[in-house]
mmCIF file with all atom_site columns, C-alpha atoms in Angstrom:
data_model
loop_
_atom_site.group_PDB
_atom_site.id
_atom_site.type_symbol
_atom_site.label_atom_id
_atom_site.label_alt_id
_atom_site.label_comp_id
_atom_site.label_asym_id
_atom_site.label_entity_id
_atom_site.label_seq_id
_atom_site.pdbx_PDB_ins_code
_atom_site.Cartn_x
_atom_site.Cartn_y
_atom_site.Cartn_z
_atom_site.occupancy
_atom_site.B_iso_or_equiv
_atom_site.pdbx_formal_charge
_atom_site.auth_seq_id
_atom_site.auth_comp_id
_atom_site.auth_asym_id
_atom_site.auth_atom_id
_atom_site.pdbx_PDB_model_num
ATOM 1  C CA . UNK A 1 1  ? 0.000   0.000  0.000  1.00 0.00 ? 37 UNK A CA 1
ATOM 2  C CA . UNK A 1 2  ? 1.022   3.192  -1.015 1.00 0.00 ? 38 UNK A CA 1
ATOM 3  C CA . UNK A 1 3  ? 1.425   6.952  1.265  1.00 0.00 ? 39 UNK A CA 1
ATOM 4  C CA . UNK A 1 4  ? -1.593  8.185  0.063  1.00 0.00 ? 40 UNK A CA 1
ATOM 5  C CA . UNK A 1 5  ? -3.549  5.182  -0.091 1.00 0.00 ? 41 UNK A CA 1
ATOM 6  C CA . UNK A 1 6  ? -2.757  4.419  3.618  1.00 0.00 ? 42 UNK A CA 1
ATOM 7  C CA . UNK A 1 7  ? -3.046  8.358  4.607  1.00 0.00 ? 43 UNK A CA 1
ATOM 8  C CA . UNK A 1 8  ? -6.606  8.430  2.991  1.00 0.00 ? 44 UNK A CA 1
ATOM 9  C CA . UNK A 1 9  ? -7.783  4.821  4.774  1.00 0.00 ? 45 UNK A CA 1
ATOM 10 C CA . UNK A 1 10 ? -6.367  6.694  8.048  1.00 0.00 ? 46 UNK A CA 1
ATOM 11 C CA . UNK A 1 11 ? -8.009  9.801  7.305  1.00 0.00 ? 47 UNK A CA 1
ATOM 12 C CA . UNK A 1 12 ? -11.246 7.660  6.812  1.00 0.00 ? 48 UNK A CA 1
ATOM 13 C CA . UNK A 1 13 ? -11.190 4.991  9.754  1.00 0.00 ? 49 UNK A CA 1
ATOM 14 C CA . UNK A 1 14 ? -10.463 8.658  11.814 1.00 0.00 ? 50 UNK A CA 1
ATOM 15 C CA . UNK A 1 15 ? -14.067 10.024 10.352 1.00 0.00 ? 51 UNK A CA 1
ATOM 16 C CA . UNK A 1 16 ? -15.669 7.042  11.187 1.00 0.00 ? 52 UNK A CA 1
ATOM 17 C CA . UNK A 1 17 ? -14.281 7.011  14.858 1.00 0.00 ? 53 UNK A CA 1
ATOM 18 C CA . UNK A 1 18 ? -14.676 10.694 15.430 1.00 0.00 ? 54 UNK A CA 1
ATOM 19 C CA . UNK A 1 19 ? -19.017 9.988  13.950 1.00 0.00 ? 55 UNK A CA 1
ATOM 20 C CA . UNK A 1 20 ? -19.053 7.133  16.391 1.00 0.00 ? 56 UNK A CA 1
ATOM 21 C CA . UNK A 1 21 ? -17.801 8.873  19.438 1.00 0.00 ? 57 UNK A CA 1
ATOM 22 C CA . UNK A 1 22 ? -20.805 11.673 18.106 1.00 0.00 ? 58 UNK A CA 1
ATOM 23 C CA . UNK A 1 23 ? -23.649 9.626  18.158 1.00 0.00 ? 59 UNK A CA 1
ATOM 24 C CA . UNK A 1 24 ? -22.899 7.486  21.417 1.00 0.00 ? 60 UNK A CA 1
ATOM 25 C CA . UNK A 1 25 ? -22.493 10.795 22.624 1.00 0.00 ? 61 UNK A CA 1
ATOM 26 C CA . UNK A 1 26 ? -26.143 12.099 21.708 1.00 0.00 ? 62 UNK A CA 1
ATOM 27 C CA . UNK A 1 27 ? -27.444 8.503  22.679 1.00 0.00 ? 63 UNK A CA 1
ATOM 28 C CA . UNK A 1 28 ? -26.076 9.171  26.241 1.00 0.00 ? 64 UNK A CA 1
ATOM 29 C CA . UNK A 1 29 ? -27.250 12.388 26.467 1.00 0.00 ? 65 UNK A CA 1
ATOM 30 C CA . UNK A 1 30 ? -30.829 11.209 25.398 1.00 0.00 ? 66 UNK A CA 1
ATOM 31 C CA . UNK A 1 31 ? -30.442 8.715  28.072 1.00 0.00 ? 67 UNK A CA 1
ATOM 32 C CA . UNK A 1 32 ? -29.938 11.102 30.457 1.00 0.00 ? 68 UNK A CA 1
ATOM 33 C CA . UNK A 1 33 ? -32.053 13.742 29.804 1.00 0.00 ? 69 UNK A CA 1
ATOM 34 C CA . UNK A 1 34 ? -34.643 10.602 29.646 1.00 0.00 ? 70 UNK A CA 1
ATOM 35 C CA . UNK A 1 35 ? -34.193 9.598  33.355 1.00 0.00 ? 71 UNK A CA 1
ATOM 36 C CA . UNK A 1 36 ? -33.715 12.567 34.763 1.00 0.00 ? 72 UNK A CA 1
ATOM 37 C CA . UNK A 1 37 ? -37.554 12.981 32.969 1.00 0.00 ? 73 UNK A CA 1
ATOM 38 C CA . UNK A 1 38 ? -38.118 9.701  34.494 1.00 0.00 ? 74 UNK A CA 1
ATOM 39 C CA . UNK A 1 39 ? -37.216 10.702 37.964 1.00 0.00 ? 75 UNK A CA 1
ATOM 40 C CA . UNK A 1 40 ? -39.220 13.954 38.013 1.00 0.00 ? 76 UNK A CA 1
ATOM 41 C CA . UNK A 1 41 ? -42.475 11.865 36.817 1.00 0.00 ? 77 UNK A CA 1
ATOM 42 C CA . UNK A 1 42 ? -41.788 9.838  39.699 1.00 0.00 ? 78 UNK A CA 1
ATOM 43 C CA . UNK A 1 43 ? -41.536 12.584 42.272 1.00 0.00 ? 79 UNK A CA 1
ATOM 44 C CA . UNK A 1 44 ? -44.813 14.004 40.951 1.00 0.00 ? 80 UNK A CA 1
ATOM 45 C CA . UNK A 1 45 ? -47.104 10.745 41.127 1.00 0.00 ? 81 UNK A CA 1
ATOM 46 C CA . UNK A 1 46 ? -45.739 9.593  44.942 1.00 0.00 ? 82 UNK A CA 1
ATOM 47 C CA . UNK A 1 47 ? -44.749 13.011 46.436 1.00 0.00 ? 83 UNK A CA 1
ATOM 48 C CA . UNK A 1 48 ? -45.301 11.854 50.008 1.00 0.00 ? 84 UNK A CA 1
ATOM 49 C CA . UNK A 1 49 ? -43.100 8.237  49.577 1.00 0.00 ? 85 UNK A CA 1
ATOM 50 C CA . UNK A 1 50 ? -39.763 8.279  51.334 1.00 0.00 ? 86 UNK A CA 1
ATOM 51 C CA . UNK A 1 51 ? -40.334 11.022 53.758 1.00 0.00 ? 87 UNK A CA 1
ATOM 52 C CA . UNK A 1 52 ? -40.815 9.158  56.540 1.00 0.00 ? 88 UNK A CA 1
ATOM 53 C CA . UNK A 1 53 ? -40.223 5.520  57.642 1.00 0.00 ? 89 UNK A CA 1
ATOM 54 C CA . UNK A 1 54 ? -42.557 3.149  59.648 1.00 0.00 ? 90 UNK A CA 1
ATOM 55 C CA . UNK A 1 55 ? -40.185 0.617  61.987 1.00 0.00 ? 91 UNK A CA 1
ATOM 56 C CA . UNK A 1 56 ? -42.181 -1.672 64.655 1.00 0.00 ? 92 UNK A CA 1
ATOM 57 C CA . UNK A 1 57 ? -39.236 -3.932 66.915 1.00 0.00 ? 93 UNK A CA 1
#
């Protein structure tokens, strides 16, 4: 394999990481923004839960 031929298959496997490492990106901050969604929901339907607990010995 030639310079150019292995500079331009470096130059592409590079593209490809660098549009991987993009979209796992947006996929975890999708996740995130989904849970912390998630959480609030879950505050709103119980608000009273976990403010106080019952122990009998």
């Amino acid at each position: 394999m030639d310079i150019a031929a292995a500079s331009i298959a470096m130059n592409q496997n590079s593209l490809a990481l660098a549009a991987s490492i993009r979209v796992m990106s947006l996929a975890k901050e999708q996740a995130t923004q989904q849970t912390q969604d998630m959480v609030q929901m879950m505050k709103q339907a119980q608000p009273h839960l976990g403010q106080s607990i019952d122990i009998q010995v």
